[in-house]
Coordinates of C-alpha atoms in Angstrom, one line a residue:
M1 CA 16.5 -11.6 24.9
K2 CA 19.8 -9.9 24.2
Y3 CA 20.9 -6.4 25.3
F4 CA 23.1 -4.0 23.4
S5 CA 24.3 -0.5 23.9
A6 CA 23.1 2.1 21.4
S7 CA 26.6 2.4 19.9
Q8 CA 26.9 -1.4 19.5
L9 CA 23.6 -1.7 17.8
Q10 CA 24.3 1.2 15.5
Q11 CA 27.6 -0.3 14.5
I12 CA 26.1 -3.6 13.7
S13 CA 23.2 -2.1 11.8
T14 CA 25.5 0.2 9.8
K15 CA 27.8 -2.7 8.9
I16 CA 24.9 -4.7 7.5
L17 CA 23.5 -1.9 5.5
D18 CA 27.0 -1.1 4.1
A19 CA 27.3 -4.7 3.0
A20 CA 23.9 -4.5 1.3
G21 CA 25.2 -1.7 -0.9
S22 CA 24.2 1.4 0.9
P23 CA 26.6 4.4 0.9
H24 CA 28.2 4.5 4.3
E25 CA 27.0 8.0 5.2
E26 CA 23.4 7.0 4.4
S27 CA 23.8 3.7 6.4
V28 CA 24.8 5.8 9.4
I29 CA 21.7 8.0 9.1
V30 CA 19.4 5.1 8.7
S31 CA 21.0 3.1 11.5
R32 CA 21.0 6.0 13.9
A33 CA 17.2 6.6 13.3
L34 CA 16.4 2.9 13.9
V35 CA 18.5 2.6 17.1
R36 CA 17.0 5.9 18.4
S37 CA 13.6 4.3 18.0
N38 CA 14.7 1.3 20.0
L39 CA 16.2 3.6 22.6
M40 CA 12.9 5.4 23.0
G41 CA 11.0 2.2 23.4
H42 CA 9.5 2.1 19.9
D43 CA 11.0 -1.3 19.0
S44 CA 8.5 -1.7 16.1
H45 CA 10.4 1.0 14.2
G46 CA 13.9 -0.1 15.3
V47 CA 16.4 -2.7 14.2
L48 CA 13.8 -5.4 13.5
R49 CA 13.4 -3.5 10.2
I50 CA 17.0 -4.3 9.1
A51 CA 16.1 -7.6 7.4
Q52 CA 13.1 -6.0 5.7
Y53 CA 15.2 -3.1 4.4
V54 CA 17.9 -5.4 3.1
G55 CA 15.2 -7.4 1.3
D56 CA 13.8 -4.1 -0.2
I57 CA 17.3 -3.2 -1.5
R58 CA 17.5 -6.6 -3.1
N59 CA 14.1 -6.3 -4.8
G60 CA 14.7 -2.7 -5.9
E61 CA 12.2 -1.0 -3.6
I62 CA 15.0 0.9 -2.0
L63 CA 17.7 2.6 -4.2
P64 CA 20.5 3.6 -1.8
G65 CA 22.3 6.7 -3.0
A66 CA 19.4 7.8 -5.2
P67 CA 19.4 11.6 -6.0
I68 CA 17.0 13.8 -3.9
E69 CA 15.5 16.3 -6.3
I70 CA 13.6 19.5 -5.5
E71 CA 11.0 19.5 -8.3
R72 CA 9.1 22.7 -7.3
E73 CA 10.0 25.4 -4.9
M74 CA 8.7 28.7 -3.6
D75 CA 9.8 30.9 -0.7
A76 CA 7.8 28.9 1.9
S77 CA 7.3 25.5 0.3
A78 CA 9.0 22.8 -1.7
V79 CA 8.0 19.5 -3.5
I80 CA 10.8 16.9 -3.2
N81 CA 11.3 13.7 -5.2
G82 CA 13.3 11.1 -3.3
N83 CA 13.5 8.7 -6.3
S84 CA 13.0 5.6 -4.0
G85 CA 16.0 6.4 -1.8
W86 CA 16.3 5.8 1.9
G87 CA 13.3 7.3 3.7
M88 CA 15.3 8.5 6.7
V89 CA 17.8 10.3 4.5
I90 CA 15.0 12.0 2.4
A91 CA 12.9 12.9 5.4
Q92 CA 15.8 14.5 7.2
K93 CA 16.6 16.7 4.2
A94 CA 12.9 17.6 3.7
M95 CA 12.4 18.5 7.4
Q96 CA 15.6 20.6 7.4
L97 CA 14.4 22.4 4.3
A98 CA 11.0 23.2 6.0
I99 CA 13.0 24.5 9.0
D100 CA 15.2 26.7 6.9
K101 CA 12.2 28.1 5.1
A102 CA 10.4 28.8 8.4
R103 CA 13.4 30.9 9.5
R104 CA 12.9 33.2 6.5
C105 CA 9.1 33.0 6.0
S106 CA 7.7 32.2 9.5
I107 CA 6.3 28.9 8.2
G108 CA 7.9 26.3 6.0
T109 CA 6.3 23.3 4.3
A110 CA 7.9 20.5 2.4
V111 CA 6.1 17.6 0.7
V112 CA 7.8 14.5 -0.6
R113 CA 7.1 11.8 -3.1
G114 CA 9.1 8.7 -3.9
S115 CA 10.4 8.0 -0.4
H116 CA 10.9 4.6 1.2
H117 CA 9.7 3.9 4.7
V118 CA 10.8 6.8 7.0
G119 CA 10.8 4.9 10.3
R120 CA 9.6 6.6 13.5
V121 CA 7.8 9.7 12.3
G122 CA 8.4 11.6 15.5
E123 CA 12.1 11.7 14.6
Y124 CA 11.5 14.6 12.2
P125 CA 9.2 17.1 14.0
T126 CA 11.7 16.8 16.9
M127 CA 14.3 18.4 14.5
A128 CA 12.1 21.5 14.5
A129 CA 11.7 21.4 18.2
A130 CA 15.5 21.3 18.6
A131 CA 15.6 24.4 16.4
Q132 CA 13.1 26.1 18.8
M133 CA 10.2 25.7 16.3
I134 CA 7.0 23.7 16.1
G135 CA 7.2 20.7 13.8
M136 CA 4.3 18.7 12.2
A137 CA 4.3 15.6 10.1
A138 CA 1.9 13.4 8.2
I139 CA 2.8 10.2 6.3
N140 CA 0.9 8.0 3.9
S141 CA 1.8 4.9 2.0
Y142 CA 0.6 5.2 -1.6
G143 CA 0.3 2.7 -4.4
T144 CA -0.9 -0.2 -2.1
P145 CA -4.4 -1.4 -1.0
G146 CA -3.5 -0.3 2.6
M147 CA -3.6 -2.2 5.8
M148 CA -6.4 -0.5 7.8
A149 CA -10.1 -1.1 7.3
P150 CA -12.3 2.0 6.9
W151 CA -14.7 2.7 9.8
G152 CA -17.4 0.0 9.5
G153 CA -15.5 -1.9 6.8
I154 CA -13.6 -5.2 6.7
D155 CA -11.2 -4.9 3.8
R156 CA -7.8 -3.1 3.7
R157 CA -8.3 0.3 2.3
L158 CA -6.2 2.8 4.2
S159 CA -2.6 2.8 5.5
P160 CA -2.1 3.2 9.3
N161 CA -1.0 6.8 8.6
P162 CA 0.9 8.5 11.4
L163 CA 0.6 12.1 12.6
A164 CA 3.4 13.7 14.7
F165 CA 3.9 17.0 16.4
A166 CA 6.8 18.4 18.4
M167 CA 7.8 21.7 20.1
P168 CA 10.2 22.9 22.7
S169 CA 9.2 22.5 26.3
G170 CA 11.9 24.1 28.3
E171 CA 12.7 20.6 29.7
K172 CA 15.4 18.2 28.6
W173 CA 12.8 16.6 26.3
P174 CA 10.5 18.2 23.7
V175 CA 6.8 18.1 23.7
L176 CA 6.2 15.1 21.4
V177 CA 3.0 13.5 20.1
D178 CA 3.6 10.7 17.6
V179 CA 0.6 8.5 16.9
T180 CA -0.8 6.3 14.2
T181 CA -4.4 6.9 13.1
S182 CA -4.9 3.2 13.5
V183 CA -5.2 1.5 16.9
V184 CA -1.6 0.2 16.4
P185 CA 1.0 0.7 13.7
E186 CA 1.8 -2.3 11.5
G187 CA 5.2 -2.5 13.2
K188 CA 3.5 -3.3 16.5
V189 CA 1.7 -6.2 14.9
R190 CA 5.1 -7.3 13.4
A191 CA 6.8 -7.0 16.8
A192 CA 4.1 -9.1 18.5
Q193 CA 4.5 -11.8 15.7
Y194 CA 8.3 -11.8 16.3
A195 CA 7.8 -12.2 20.0
G196 CA 5.2 -14.9 19.7
E197 CA 2.7 -12.7 21.6
S198 CA -0.9 -11.8 21.3
L199 CA -2.1 -8.3 20.6
P200 CA -4.5 -6.5 22.9
E201 CA -8.2 -6.8 22.0
G202 CA -9.6 -4.3 19.6
C203 CA -6.5 -3.9 17.4
I204 CA -7.1 -6.1 14.4
I205 CA -9.7 -8.2 12.6
D206 CA -9.4 -11.3 10.6
S207 CA -10.3 -11.7 6.9
E208 CA -14.0 -12.1 7.8
G209 CA -14.1 -9.1 10.0
N210 CA -14.0 -11.0 13.3
P211 CA -12.1 -9.5 16.2
T212 CA -8.8 -11.4 16.9
T213 CA -5.6 -11.0 18.9
D214 CA -3.5 -13.3 16.7
P215 CA -1.0 -11.2 14.6
N216 CA -0.8 -14.1 12.2
A217 CA -4.5 -13.5 11.3
F218 CA -3.5 -10.1 10.1
Y219 CA -0.7 -11.3 7.8
G220 CA -2.7 -14.3 6.6
P221 CA -3.3 -15.7 4.1
P222 CA -6.0 -14.6 3.8
T223 CA -5.1 -11.2 5.3
G224 CA -6.9 -9.3 8.0
A225 CA -6.9 -5.6 8.7
I226 CA -5.9 -3.1 11.4
L227 CA -8.7 -1.1 13.0
P228 CA -8.9 2.7 13.1
L229 CA -7.9 4.5 16.3
G230 CA -10.7 5.1 18.7
G231 CA -12.4 1.7 19.5
V232 CA -16.1 2.3 19.5
M233 CA -15.4 5.9 18.4
G234 CA -13.2 4.7 15.5
H235 CA -14.7 7.1 13.1
K236 CA -12.3 9.7 14.7
G237 CA -9.2 7.7 13.8
Y238 CA -10.6 7.0 10.4
G239 CA -11.1 10.7 9.8
L240 CA -7.6 11.6 10.9
G241 CA -6.3 8.8 8.7
I242 CA -8.0 10.4 5.7
V243 CA -6.6 13.8 6.6
A244 CA -3.1 12.3 6.9
T245 CA -3.3 10.6 3.5
L246 CA -4.6 13.6 1.7
L247 CA -1.9 16.0 3.2
A248 CA 0.9 13.5 2.5
G249 CA -0.4 11.8 -0.6
A250 CA -2.7 14.2 -2.5
L251 CA -0.7 17.4 -1.8
S252 CA 2.5 15.7 -2.8
G253 CA 0.9 14.6 -6.0
V254 CA 1.6 10.9 -5.6
G255 CA -2.0 9.9 -4.6
C256 CA -3.3 7.7 -1.9
N257 CA -4.1 4.0 -1.4
G258 CA -5.9 2.1 -4.1
P259 CA -6.0 -1.0 -6.2
E260 CA -3.6 0.3 -8.8
A261 CA -1.0 3.1 -8.9
P262 CA 1.9 4.0 -11.1
M263 CA 4.3 3.9 -8.2
K264 CA 4.4 3.2 -4.4
G265 CA 6.2 4.5 -1.4
N266 CA 5.8 7.1 1.3
G267 CA 4.2 10.5 0.7
I268 CA 5.3 13.0 3.3
F269 CA 4.0 16.3 4.6
F270 CA 6.3 18.3 6.9
Q271 CA 5.7 21.7 8.3
A272 CA 7.8 23.9 10.6
I273 CA 6.5 27.0 12.4
N274 CA 8.9 29.6 13.7
I275 CA 7.6 30.5 17.1
D276 CA 9.6 33.8 17.3
A277 CA 7.5 35.0 14.3
F278 CA 4.4 34.9 16.5
L279 CA 5.6 35.7 20.0
P280 CA 8.9 35.7 21.9
L281 CA 10.2 32.2 22.4
E282 CA 10.5 32.7 26.2
E283 CA 6.8 33.5 26.4
F284 CA 5.9 30.4 24.5
I285 CA 8.1 28.2 26.8
Q286 CA 6.6 29.8 29.9
T287 CA 3.1 28.9 28.7
V288 CA 4.2 25.3 28.0
Q289 CA 5.8 25.1 31.4
G290 CA 2.5 26.3 32.9
Q291 CA 0.6 23.5 31.0
I292 CA 3.1 20.9 32.3
D293 CA 2.6 22.0 35.9
W294 CA -1.2 22.2 35.4
M295 CA -1.4 18.7 34.0
K296 CA 0.8 17.2 36.8
S297 CA -1.3 18.9 39.5
S298 CA -4.3 16.7 38.8
R299 CA -5.3 14.1 41.3
R300 CA -4.1 10.7 40.1
R301 CA -6.4 7.7 39.4
H302 CA -5.9 4.6 41.4
G303 CA -2.7 2.8 40.5
V304 CA -1.1 5.8 38.7
D305 CA 2.2 6.9 40.3
E306 CA 2.8 9.9 38.1
I307 CA 1.2 12.0 35.4
L308 CA 3.5 12.4 32.4
F309 CA 3.5 15.0 29.7
P310 CA 3.7 14.1 26.0
G311 CA 7.4 13.5 25.2
E312 CA 8.4 12.6 28.7
P313 CA 7.8 8.8 28.4
E314 CA 10.2 8.5 25.5
F315 CA 12.8 10.5 27.4
R316 CA 12.5 8.3 30.5
T317 CA 12.7 5.1 28.4
A318 CA 15.8 6.4 26.6
Q319 CA 17.5 7.2 29.9
R320 CA 16.8 3.7 31.3
R321 CA 17.9 1.9 28.1
E322 CA 21.1 4.0 27.9
T323 CA 21.9 2.5 31.3
E324 CA 20.5 -1.0 31.1
G325 CA 21.0 -1.6 27.4
I326 CA 18.5 -1.9 24.5
P327 CA 16.6 -5.3 24.5
V328 CA 16.5 -7.2 21.2
E329 CA 14.2 -10.2 20.9
D330 CA 16.0 -13.4 20.0
S331 CA 13.9 -13.8 16.9
V332 CA 14.9 -10.3 15.7
W333 CA 18.6 -10.9 16.5
N334 CA 18.6 -14.3 14.7
E335 CA 17.1 -12.6 11.6
M336 CA 19.8 -10.0 11.7
V337 CA 22.4 -12.7 12.0
E338 CA 20.9 -14.6 9.0
T339 CA 20.7 -11.4 7.0
A340 CA 24.3 -10.5 7.8
E341 CA 25.5 -14.1 6.8
S342 CA 23.6 -13.8 3.5
L343 CA 25.8 -10.7 2.9
G344 CA 29.0 -12.5 3.8
L345 CA 29.2 -11.0 7.3
E346 CA 29.6 -12.6 10.7
L347 CA 28.1 -10.8 13.7
A348 CA 29.6 -11.1 17.1
E349 CA 27.3 -10.5 20.0

């Protein structure tokens, strides 16, 4: 295990992406989002994606510098085509557009087609929270068979589509809920594989539908599948996954998962709600503060030291990693080094 400061890791990541042909300003945006994921403890959406992204540039799945086009626009809504550019760059522009529209129209919505992987989805609703608004996001991966089995099924049919919500809390951290509609995102399976670890029971099944904790059984061949969120009540995660894919895929016009599709990528649904259009912001914050106090006043179960509010764990982890450094698995670092070397770079630890 190696440890890096956020600035070190961002410089390294930016350097690699620049060498892969990404415009520098876009490399900075992507690297910042990846490192912020590591900082908050979401390593599955952090720098372990660097090698994948460089590979996607090489095979044409990411087109750095691609134009971002607004194809259809009304006062409170927009449809954006990212033309297979960097997901983080496209997503930031789309969320900002939703925020700007919410300032004028109370609610702003932007949907996106033609985006590459956007990383940690909570990154974007948090932009709305920073603007003293409520942010919502749903993502789907279209044009692929998917990675998650439907409730009661074995085969891959649905992506592990995430949903995320953020709003101001009156604390140093925003209220933040960022979850996949599967038991785990694919990135967590990937992270376990990199670390040579087993997954918790109930996360994945193998190609025959048998429960397994081996991440290699997911990737195959033959491939397994991720299970819907909810365990024995997995129909709930399955239903939420369908909602996410229809909001992000159907509403954006790119479609959903399936055996054949004219294009593939991320479909995105972003919405910003201007709190001041409904009630004074101070009153909203006061209510949130009351909820925080009420949750924390509960008696704690055995072994629980403190009850945390959504958004607080990420803030605590970021504080700790800013002091102690961001841990990077040796296997992830070695892959980053190999990727850099393939681009003619030499990385110093």
